[in-house]
Coordinates of C-alpha atoms in Angstrom, one line a residue:
M154 CA 113.5 123.7 43.7
A155 CA 117.0 123.5 42.3
I156 CA 116.3 119.5 41.3
L157 CA 113.3 120.9 39.5
Q158 CA 115.3 123.6 37.7
R159 CA 117.7 120.8 36.4
M160 CA 115.2 118.7 35.1
R161 CA 113.9 121.4 32.9
T162 CA 116.5 121.6 30.3
P163 CA 116.0 117.8 29.5
F164 CA 112.5 118.0 29.2
L165 CA 112.5 121.1 27.0
V166 CA 114.8 119.3 24.7
I167 CA 112.5 116.6 24.4
I168 CA 109.4 118.8 24.2
F169 CA 111.5 120.9 21.4
T170 CA 112.5 117.8 19.0
Y171 CA 109.0 116.2 19.5
T172 CA 107.3 119.3 18.3
L173 CA 109.5 120.2 15.5
S174 CA 109.3 116.7 14.2
I175 CA 105.6 116.1 14.5
I176 CA 105.1 119.6 12.8
G177 CA 107.0 118.7 9.7
L178 CA 104.8 115.6 9.4
L179 CA 101.6 117.4 9.8
L180 CA 102.6 120.0 7.0
I181 CA 104.0 117.4 4.8
D182 CA 101.4 115.8 2.2
G183 CA 101.2 112.0 2.0
V184 CA 99.1 109.4 -0.1
D185 CA 97.0 106.6 1.1
N186 CA 96.9 103.1 -0.8
D187 CA 94.8 104.6 -3.6
G188 CA 97.2 107.4 -4.4
N189 CA 94.7 110.1 -3.0
P190 CA 96.6 113.0 -0.9
Y191 CA 96.7 112.4 2.9
K192 CA 97.6 114.4 6.0
L193 CA 98.8 112.7 9.0
T194 CA 96.7 113.3 12.2
I195 CA 98.4 114.6 15.3
F196 CA 98.1 111.2 16.9
D197 CA 99.6 109.7 13.9
A198 CA 102.5 111.9 14.1
F199 CA 103.2 111.7 17.6
Y200 CA 102.7 108.0 17.5
F201 CA 105.2 107.3 14.7
I202 CA 108.1 110.1 16.2
S203 CA 107.5 108.1 19.4
Y204 CA 108.8 105.0 18.4
T205 CA 111.2 106.5 15.8
A206 CA 112.8 108.8 18.6
T207 CA 113.4 105.8 20.7
T208 CA 115.0 103.7 17.8
I209 CA 112.5 101.1 18.1
G210 CA 111.2 101.3 14.5
F211 CA 107.7 99.7 13.8
G212 CA 107.5 100.7 10.1
E213 CA 105.6 103.7 8.5
T214 CA 102.0 104.1 9.4
P215 CA 99.5 104.5 8.4
Y216 CA 100.5 104.6 4.8
T217 CA 103.6 104.3 3.0
F218 CA 105.4 107.4 3.1
T219 CA 106.4 109.4 0.1
Y220 CA 109.9 110.6 -0.7
P221 CA 109.1 114.0 0.8
Q222 CA 108.3 112.5 4.1
R223 CA 110.9 110.2 4.2
I224 CA 113.4 112.9 4.0
W225 CA 112.0 114.7 6.8
V226 CA 111.8 111.7 8.9
S227 CA 115.4 110.8 8.0
M228 CA 116.5 114.5 9.3
S229 CA 114.0 113.9 12.3
V230 CA 115.7 111.0 13.2
F231 CA 119.1 112.5 13.9
F232 CA 117.9 115.3 16.2
T233 CA 114.9 113.4 18.0
V234 CA 117.1 110.2 18.8
T235 CA 120.3 112.8 20.0
G236 CA 117.7 114.8 21.9
W237 CA 116.1 111.8 23.4
F238 CA 119.5 110.3 24.3
Y239 CA 120.7 113.5 25.8
S240 CA 117.6 113.9 27.9
L241 CA 117.2 110.3 29.2
G242 CA 121.0 110.6 30.3
S243 CA 120.7 113.8 32.1
L244 CA 117.7 112.3 33.9
V245 CA 119.5 109.0 34.8
A246 CA 122.3 110.9 35.9
L247 CA 120.1 113.3 38.2
L248 CA 118.3 110.3 39.8
Q249 CA 121.6 109.1 41.0
D250 CA 122.6 112.7 42.0
K251 CA 123.4 112.9 45.7
L252 CA 121.4 116.1 46.1
F253 CA 118.3 114.5 44.3
L254 CA 118.6 111.5 46.7
Q255 CA 118.7 113.9 49.6
E256 CA 115.9 115.7 48.8
F257 CA 113.7 112.4 47.8
Q258 CA 114.7 110.9 51.3
K259 CA 113.8 114.3 53.2
A260 CA 110.3 114.2 51.4
K261 CA 109.8 110.6 52.5
F262 CA 111.0 111.5 55.8
V263 CA 108.6 114.4 56.1
R264 CA 105.7 112.2 54.7
N265 CA 106.3 109.4 57.5
V266 CA 106.4 111.7 60.5
S267 CA 103.3 113.6 59.3
L268 CA 101.7 110.1 59.2
L269 CA 102.9 109.0 62.5
K270 CA 99.9 109.1 64.9
E271 CA 101.6 107.7 67.8
R272 CA 103.7 109.0 70.7
F273 CA 107.0 109.6 69.6
I274 CA 110.7 111.3 70.8
I275 CA 113.3 113.3 68.7
I276 CA 116.6 111.6 69.3
L277 CA 119.5 114.0 68.0
G278 CA 122.4 111.8 67.0
Y279 CA 122.9 108.1 66.5
N280 CA 125.5 106.3 68.7
S281 CA 125.6 103.4 71.3
I282 CA 123.5 105.4 74.1
T283 CA 121.0 106.7 71.6
S284 CA 120.4 103.2 70.4
E285 CA 119.8 101.6 73.7
I286 CA 117.3 104.5 74.3
I287 CA 115.7 103.6 71.2
K288 CA 115.5 100.0 72.2
Q289 CA 114.0 100.7 75.6
A290 CA 111.6 103.1 74.2
N291 CA 110.2 100.7 71.6
E292 CA 109.8 98.3 74.6
Y293 CA 107.5 101.0 75.9
G294 CA 105.4 101.5 73.1
L295 CA 107.1 104.8 72.6
R296 CA 108.5 105.4 68.8
S297 CA 111.5 107.3 68.0
V298 CA 112.7 109.9 65.4
V299 CA 116.4 110.5 65.0
I300 CA 118.3 113.5 63.1
E301 CA 121.8 112.4 62.3
K302 CA 124.3 114.4 60.2
D303 CA 126.9 111.5 59.7
E304 CA 125.8 109.3 57.3
S305 CA 127.7 106.4 58.1
K306 CA 126.0 106.5 61.4
R307 CA 122.7 107.1 59.5
D308 CA 123.4 103.8 57.6
A309 CA 124.2 102.0 60.8
L310 CA 121.0 103.0 62.4
L311 CA 119.0 101.7 59.2
L312 CA 120.9 98.4 59.6
E313 CA 119.6 98.1 63.0
N314 CA 116.4 97.3 61.5
F315 CA 114.5 98.4 64.6
T316 CA 111.0 97.4 65.0
P317 CA 108.9 99.4 64.7
T318 CA 110.8 101.4 62.5
V319 CA 112.8 104.4 63.4
Y320 CA 112.7 107.2 60.8
C321 CA 116.0 109.2 60.4
L322 CA 116.9 112.6 58.7
N323 CA 120.2 113.4 57.5
A324 CA 120.9 117.0 58.9
D325 CA 122.4 119.1 61.3
A326 CA 120.3 118.5 64.8
H327 CA 120.5 122.3 65.7
N328 CA 119.0 123.0 62.6
S329 CA 115.6 124.6 63.1
E330 CA 114.0 123.4 59.6
A331 CA 115.2 119.8 60.3
L332 CA 113.6 120.1 64.0
E333 CA 110.4 121.2 62.3
M334 CA 110.4 118.4 59.8
A335 CA 111.1 115.7 62.6
G336 CA 107.9 116.6 64.1
I337 CA 108.7 119.0 67.1
K338 CA 105.2 120.8 66.7
S339 CA 103.4 117.6 66.5
A340 CA 100.7 116.7 69.1
Y341 CA 102.4 113.4 69.3
C342 CA 105.8 114.5 70.0
K343 CA 106.3 113.7 73.6
A344 CA 110.0 114.9 74.0
I345 CA 113.4 115.7 72.5
V346 CA 116.8 114.2 73.7
S347 CA 120.3 115.9 73.1
L348 CA 123.0 114.1 74.7
F349 CA 125.9 115.5 72.6
E350 CA 129.5 116.0 74.4
N351 CA 129.5 119.5 73.2
D352 CA 127.7 121.6 75.9
A353 CA 127.4 124.7 73.7
L354 CA 125.8 122.7 70.9
N355 CA 123.4 121.2 73.6
L356 CA 122.2 124.7 75.0
R357 CA 121.8 125.8 71.1
I358 CA 119.4 122.9 70.5
A359 CA 117.8 123.6 73.9
L360 CA 117.3 127.4 73.0
T361 CA 115.9 126.2 69.1
A362 CA 113.8 123.6 70.6
K363 CA 112.0 125.9 73.4
V364 CA 111.4 128.6 70.4
L365 CA 109.9 126.2 68.0
N366 CA 107.7 124.5 70.7
P367 CA 107.3 125.9 74.2
N368 CA 105.7 123.2 75.8
I369 CA 108.3 120.2 74.5
T370 CA 109.6 118.2 77.3
M371 CA 113.7 118.5 76.9
A372 CA 116.3 116.3 78.2
I373 CA 119.6 117.8 77.7
K374 CA 123.2 116.7 78.6
S375 CA 125.4 119.2 81.1
T376 CA 128.6 118.6 82.4
T377 CA 129.4 121.7 84.0
K378 CA 127.5 123.8 86.4
N379 CA 127.4 127.0 84.4
H380 CA 125.7 125.0 81.8
T381 CA 123.0 123.5 83.9
E382 CA 122.4 126.9 85.4
N383 CA 121.8 128.1 81.9
L384 CA 119.8 125.3 80.9
L385 CA 117.6 125.8 84.1
D386 CA 117.0 129.7 83.0
L387 CA 115.6 128.3 79.5
G388 CA 113.2 125.8 81.3
V389 CA 114.7 122.2 80.5
Q390 CA 112.8 120.0 82.5
I391 CA 115.5 117.0 82.5
I392 CA 118.9 118.1 82.9
E393 CA 121.6 114.9 82.8
N394 CA 125.1 115.6 84.4
P395 CA 126.4 112.0 84.3
F396 CA 129.5 112.8 86.6
E397 CA 127.4 114.7 89.0
I398 CA 125.1 111.6 89.2
I399 CA 128.0 109.3 89.8
A400 CA 129.4 111.7 92.3
N401 CA 126.1 111.3 94.1
Q402 CA 126.0 107.9 94.2
I403 CA 129.4 107.9 95.8
H404 CA 128.2 110.5 98.3
M405 CA 125.2 108.1 99.1
S406 CA 127.1 105.0 99.1
I407 CA 129.2 107.0 102.0
N408 CA 126.3 108.2 103.9
T409 CA 123.3 106.3 102.8
P410 CA 124.0 103.1 101.3
H411 CA 120.5 101.5 101.7
T412 CA 118.8 104.6 100.0
L413 CA 121.4 104.1 97.0
K414 CA 120.5 100.3 96.5
L415 CA 116.8 101.4 96.6
A416 CA 117.3 103.9 94.2
R417 CA 119.5 101.6 91.7
W418 CA 116.7 98.9 92.3
I419 CA 114.1 101.4 91.3
Y420 CA 116.4 102.0 88.1
G421 CA 116.8 98.3 87.3
L422 CA 120.5 98.3 88.0
C423 CA 120.2 96.0 91.1
N424 CA 118.4 93.6 93.1
L425 CA 116.7 94.6 97.0
Y426 CA 118.7 91.6 98.0
D427 CA 122.2 92.5 96.7
P428 CA 124.7 93.1 99.3
L429 CA 125.4 97.1 100.2
V430 CA 127.5 99.1 98.3
N431 CA 129.3 101.0 101.2
L432 CA 132.3 103.3 101.0
P433 CA 134.2 103.2 104.3
R434 CA 135.9 106.2 105.3
G435 CA 139.8 107.2 105.1
K436 CA 142.1 108.1 102.3
Y437 CA 141.3 107.7 98.5
I438 CA 143.1 108.1 95.7
V439 CA 141.7 109.6 92.5
C440 CA 143.1 108.9 88.9
G441 CA 142.1 111.5 86.4
Y442 CA 141.3 115.1 87.3
G443 CA 138.9 116.0 84.5
R444 CA 135.0 116.4 84.8
M445 CA 134.3 113.2 86.9
G446 CA 137.3 113.6 89.1
K447 CA 136.3 117.2 89.9
S448 CA 132.7 116.2 90.7
I449 CA 134.0 113.0 92.9
Y450 CA 136.2 115.6 94.7
E451 CA 133.7 118.0 95.6
V452 CA 131.9 114.9 97.4
L453 CA 134.8 113.4 99.0
K454 CA 135.9 116.9 100.3
Q455 CA 132.5 117.5 101.6
N456 CA 132.6 114.2 103.5
N457 CA 136.2 115.3 105.2
F458 CA 138.1 112.6 103.1
E459 CA 141.6 112.7 102.8
I460 CA 142.3 112.5 98.7
G461 CA 145.1 112.0 96.5
F462 CA 145.1 112.9 92.8
A463 CA 147.1 111.7 89.9
E464 CA 146.4 113.3 86.3
I465 CA 148.0 111.5 83.1
D466 CA 147.6 114.4 80.7
G467 CA 149.8 117.2 81.6
E468 CA 148.1 119.6 79.3
K469 CA 145.1 119.5 81.7
T470 CA 147.0 121.3 84.4
K471 CA 147.7 124.5 82.4
Q472 CA 143.9 124.9 83.2
L473 CA 144.3 124.4 86.8
S474 CA 144.2 126.9 89.4
V475 CA 147.5 127.0 91.9
V476 CA 145.9 125.3 94.6
E477 CA 144.6 122.5 92.2
R478 CA 148.1 122.3 90.7
K479 CA 149.7 121.7 94.1
M480 CA 147.1 119.0 94.8
V481 CA 147.2 117.1 91.5
H482 CA 150.2 114.7 90.6
I483 CA 151.4 114.3 87.0
G484 CA 152.1 110.8 85.8
D485 CA 150.8 107.6 84.9
G486 CA 148.1 106.1 87.0
D487 CA 149.9 102.8 86.9
D488 CA 153.1 104.0 87.9
R489 CA 154.2 102.1 90.9
D490 CA 156.5 105.2 92.2
L491 CA 153.6 107.7 91.7
L492 CA 151.3 105.4 93.4
K493 CA 153.6 104.8 96.2
G494 CA 154.3 108.6 96.5
L495 CA 150.6 109.1 97.1
G496 CA 150.3 106.5 99.8
I497 CA 148.7 103.6 98.1
E498 CA 149.7 101.0 100.9
S499 CA 147.6 103.0 103.6
C500 CA 144.8 104.0 101.2
V501 CA 141.2 102.5 101.6
G502 CA 140.1 102.8 98.1
I503 CA 141.3 104.1 94.7
I504 CA 139.2 105.5 91.9
A505 CA 140.3 105.1 88.3
G506 CA 138.2 107.9 86.5
T507 CA 140.3 108.7 83.1
N508 CA 138.4 108.5 79.8
D509 CA 140.5 105.3 78.6
D510 CA 139.2 102.0 79.8
T511 CA 142.7 100.4 79.2
T512 CA 144.2 102.8 81.3
N513 CA 141.7 102.4 84.1
L514 CA 142.1 98.8 84.3
S515 CA 146.0 99.0 84.3
I516 CA 145.7 101.6 87.3
L517 CA 143.4 99.1 89.2
A518 CA 145.7 96.1 88.1
T519 CA 148.8 97.9 89.5
A520 CA 146.9 99.2 92.9
R521 CA 145.8 95.9 93.6
K522 CA 149.5 94.4 93.5
L523 CA 150.6 97.2 95.9
N524 CA 147.7 97.0 98.0
P525 CA 145.5 94.1 97.8
S526 CA 142.8 94.9 99.9
I527 CA 142.2 98.3 98.7
I528 CA 138.6 99.2 97.2
T529 CA 138.7 99.5 93.6
I530 CA 136.3 101.8 92.0
A531 CA 136.3 102.5 88.0
R532 CA 134.9 104.4 85.3
E533 CA 133.9 102.4 81.9
N534 CA 133.8 104.6 79.1
E535 CA 132.8 102.1 76.3
L536 CA 129.2 100.4 76.4
E537 CA 129.9 97.1 75.2
D538 CA 127.6 93.6 75.3
F539 CA 130.8 92.2 76.9
S540 CA 132.3 94.0 79.8
I541 CA 135.9 93.4 80.9
F542 CA 135.3 95.9 84.0
Q543 CA 132.3 93.1 85.0
N544 CA 134.7 90.2 84.9
S545 CA 137.8 92.1 86.7
R546 CA 136.8 91.5 90.4
I547 CA 136.3 95.5 90.7
D548 CA 134.1 96.6 93.3
M549 CA 132.3 99.4 92.1
V550 CA 132.0 100.1 88.1
F551 CA 130.4 103.6 86.8
I552 CA 129.5 103.7 83.2
P553 CA 128.6 107.4 82.3
A554 CA 126.8 106.2 79.1
K555 CA 124.5 103.7 81.1
V556 CA 123.7 106.6 83.7
L557 CA 122.5 108.6 80.7
I558 CA 120.5 105.7 79.3
T559 CA 119.0 105.3 82.6
K560 CA 118.2 108.7 83.8
T561 CA 116.7 109.4 79.9
V562 CA 114.2 106.7 79.9
H563 CA 113.1 106.7 83.4
A564 CA 112.6 110.7 83.2
I565 CA 110.8 110.6 79.7
I566 CA 109.1 106.9 79.9
N567 CA 108.4 106.9 83.6
P568 CA 108.6 110.3 85.1
A569 CA 107.0 108.8 88.2
L570 CA 109.8 106.8 89.1
D571 CA 112.4 109.6 88.4
L572 CA 110.3 111.9 90.9
F573 CA 110.2 109.2 93.5
I574 CA 114.1 108.7 93.4
K575 CA 114.5 112.9 93.4
H576 CA 112.4 112.9 96.8
I577 CA 113.6 109.6 98.2
R578 CA 116.4 111.4 100.2
T579 CA 113.9 113.0 102.2
L580 CA 113.4 109.7 104.0
S581 CA 115.6 108.6 106.7
E582 CA 117.9 105.6 106.4
E583 CA 116.0 103.8 109.0
R584 CA 112.7 104.2 107.1
V585 CA 114.3 102.9 103.8
I586 CA 115.9 99.8 105.5
T587 CA 112.1 99.2 106.6
L588 CA 110.9 100.0 103.3
T589 CA 113.4 97.4 101.5
K590 CA 112.4 94.7 104.1
E591 CA 108.5 95.2 103.4
L592 CA 109.4 95.3 99.6
L593 CA 111.2 91.9 100.0
A594 CA 107.9 90.6 101.9
L595 CA 106.0 91.3 99.0
D596 CA 108.2 89.5 96.4
L597 CA 111.7 89.0 95.5
H598 CA 111.3 91.1 92.6
P599 CA 108.3 93.3 93.2
L600 CA 106.8 95.1 90.3
L601 CA 106.5 98.9 90.1
F602 CA 103.4 100.7 88.5
T603 CA 101.2 103.7 88.8
C604 CA 97.7 104.7 88.9
K605 CA 96.5 108.0 87.9
I606 CA 93.0 108.9 89.0
D607 CA 91.3 110.1 86.1
D608 CA 88.7 108.9 83.2
T609 CA 91.5 106.7 81.3
S610 CA 93.0 104.7 84.0
A611 CA 90.4 105.1 86.8
P612 CA 87.0 105.9 85.4
M613 CA 85.0 103.9 88.3
I614 CA 86.5 105.9 90.8
V615 CA 86.2 109.1 89.2
R616 CA 82.6 108.5 88.7
H617 CA 81.8 107.5 92.2
D618 CA 79.9 110.0 94.0
G619 CA 81.3 109.8 97.3
I620 CA 85.2 110.1 98.5
L621 CA 87.0 106.9 98.4
S622 CA 90.1 106.1 100.6
L623 CA 93.3 104.4 98.8
K624 CA 92.9 101.1 100.5
L625 CA 89.9 100.1 98.4
L626 CA 92.7 99.6 95.8
K627 CA 94.4 96.8 97.8
T628 CA 91.1 94.8 97.9
S629 CA 91.6 91.3 96.7
L630 CA 89.0 90.2 94.3
K631 CA 88.9 86.8 95.3
D632 CA 87.9 87.2 98.8
R633 CA 86.8 90.9 99.8
S634 CA 88.0 90.1 103.5
L635 CA 91.6 89.8 102.1
E636 CA 94.3 92.2 101.1
N637 CA 96.8 92.1 98.1
N638 CA 100.7 92.6 98.4
L639 CA 100.7 96.1 97.8
I640 CA 102.5 99.2 99.0
P641 CA 101.8 103.1 98.0
L642 CA 105.3 104.4 97.5
M643 CA 104.4 108.0 96.4
H644 CA 101.2 110.1 96.3
V645 CA 101.4 113.5 93.9
R646 CA 98.6 115.9 94.2
H647 CA 98.9 119.6 92.3
K648 CA 102.6 118.5 91.9
E649 CA 102.7 118.1 95.9
V650 CA 104.7 115.1 96.5
T651 CA 104.0 112.9 99.5
L652 CA 106.1 109.5 100.2
L653 CA 104.5 106.5 101.5
P654 CA 101.3 107.8 101.8
S655 CA 98.6 106.3 104.3
W656 CA 96.0 103.9 103.0
D657 CA 93.2 106.4 104.6
T658 CA 94.6 109.0 101.9
P659 CA 91.5 110.1 100.0
M660 CA 91.5 109.7 96.2
R661 CA 90.8 112.7 94.0
K662 CA 90.5 113.2 90.3
N663 CA 93.9 113.6 88.9
D664 CA 95.8 112.3 92.0
L665 CA 99.0 110.0 90.7
F666 CA 100.0 107.0 93.0
L667 CA 103.0 104.9 92.4
F668 CA 102.6 101.3 93.9
A669 CA 105.0 98.5 94.7
G670 CA 103.3 94.9 94.6
D671 CA 103.3 91.6 92.7
A672 CA 101.5 90.6 89.4
N673 CA 98.2 89.7 91.1
A674 CA 98.0 93.1 93.1
Q675 CA 98.4 95.1 89.8
D676 CA 95.9 93.0 87.9
H677 CA 93.2 93.4 90.9
L678 CA 94.0 97.2 91.1
E679 CA 93.4 97.7 87.5
Y680 CA 90.2 95.6 87.5
I681 CA 88.9 97.7 90.6
A682 CA 89.7 101.1 89.0
M683 CA 88.2 100.3 85.5
N684 CA 85.9 97.4 85.7
P685 CA 82.1 98.3 87.0
N686 CA 81.5 94.7 88.5
E687 CA 84.9 94.4 90.1
F688 CA 84.6 98.0 91.4
H689 CA 81.3 97.0 93.0
Y690 CA 82.6 93.9 94.5
A691 CA 85.5 95.8 95.9
L692 CA 83.2 98.5 97.3
Y693 CA 80.3 96.6 98.6
G694 CA 81.0 92.9 98.6
S695 CA 78.4 91.9 96.4
E696 CA 78.1 91.2 92.7
K697 CA 76.5 94.2 90.8
G698 CA 72.9 93.7 89.9
F699 CA 69.9 95.7 89.3
L700 CA 68.4 95.5 92.8
N701 CA 71.8 96.3 94.4
Q702 CA 71.9 99.6 92.7
F703 CA 69.0 100.6 94.8
F704 CA 69.3 98.5 98.0
Q705 CA 73.0 98.0 99.3
K706 CA 72.5 95.4 102.2
S707 CA 76.6 95.2 102.3
T708 CA 78.7 97.3 104.1
P709 CA 80.5 99.9 101.8
F710 CA 84.5 99.2 101.8
N711 CA 85.3 102.5 103.6
E712 CA 83.0 101.8 106.5
K713 CA 84.5 98.5 107.2

């Protein structure tokens, strides 16, 4: 609206000067070539003034002007040309105006989002973390829409040249109008992602998103228990605390290392045949008593470990309780005397968990000199293509940024995998060891895929009159008497989760199954679920024909 108001004056000047000049030419008599009186038409007057005001000058038309006409034209030239240049200059300046360009880009953004007829997620803020989320979302065919306040970051996003195109709005992420323009109310909007460092901002965004669209899936970062509880009260489905996740992984590496390896494999962070990450019991030194340090402390304390703390930032101690101050030693983590005072020579492991990568590397290098056999664990803060940590012989490296990326992508794009990992702790360590062996027997790199029993993914099973058991899906289409390399990992029915279901489990509409298998098993499963001919062969052992619909001589699959 403000832009239109600023355009009003230049247009009014042009209209006024043109109108005045044209009226004068209409009122002043001219003569034709025969000397007869002649009055210009409106078109003739407008045509003449148009090229006169723009200083083009094609000549007098349609007849040679009289002196009164020339006097009027001479006068008109001064105010029409002046008015034209003023208006043109004003419009050019307006087209270069920052506010105008923002409004133009905003209108273009709204139009692009409204025309988006594919599933997409709204990502708030652009950085190295959200950039990776966008890349992985694109690989799964999920579009992204970004809201970023910082113009330099927005320009960096545009320079990335993502394919397909990522639409970006330059606005405050917590602005309700911006969220609406980003399509939060669209039927194609799958989720909204807010991973800001500011917990209060994340909470505000969650509240705004919930008001605008109560059914939207939200992935929100949280770094404190109090904030997590507030998000749970709002009904946030995906709450991501990277420091708690890292602490839980340390807990699992102490008590259930095989379960940790299986979970990391599902997230794509390791291979099933990789060596175990197992932390022995003993004394540990933790450098950095921040959010990550406190989370790790709770886990080590729960496991009755002896712990020594070192904190570089003396300002942080002012916020600690009296008990915590006595426990935490202030000083540089790479200070030999400090580490010796904490008993580095007798320690089993050291955790460098500060928010500075150089400091963390320095701490571990010093610790290794004092105790060559010590287990080293590091926090890597920067998400770089080339990691110094990976080339520094560190036993365990935790990257909070990568934790956020992995958690977000799986929770939104592959919710079944995220659900399986949440329930995997209910399995005993012995059962996980057996499962890992079974998975490796299938393939060194088994595939994970899901099958939902509905009209889209399994129409043949839904349309069948009788009840079919799960073992139908492992039938080989090359030979019905053979079975494919397939393991059912999870069964979800009415939000009730069953891990490692039996092959005799009956399949019902809207059931969700998670499988592990090779590429051949996945292909055959999809053919059986969707192709009528392949389904008929798997069920009856014969090709589908007209007579076979009435006379089945073969034994149905479930009766074998």
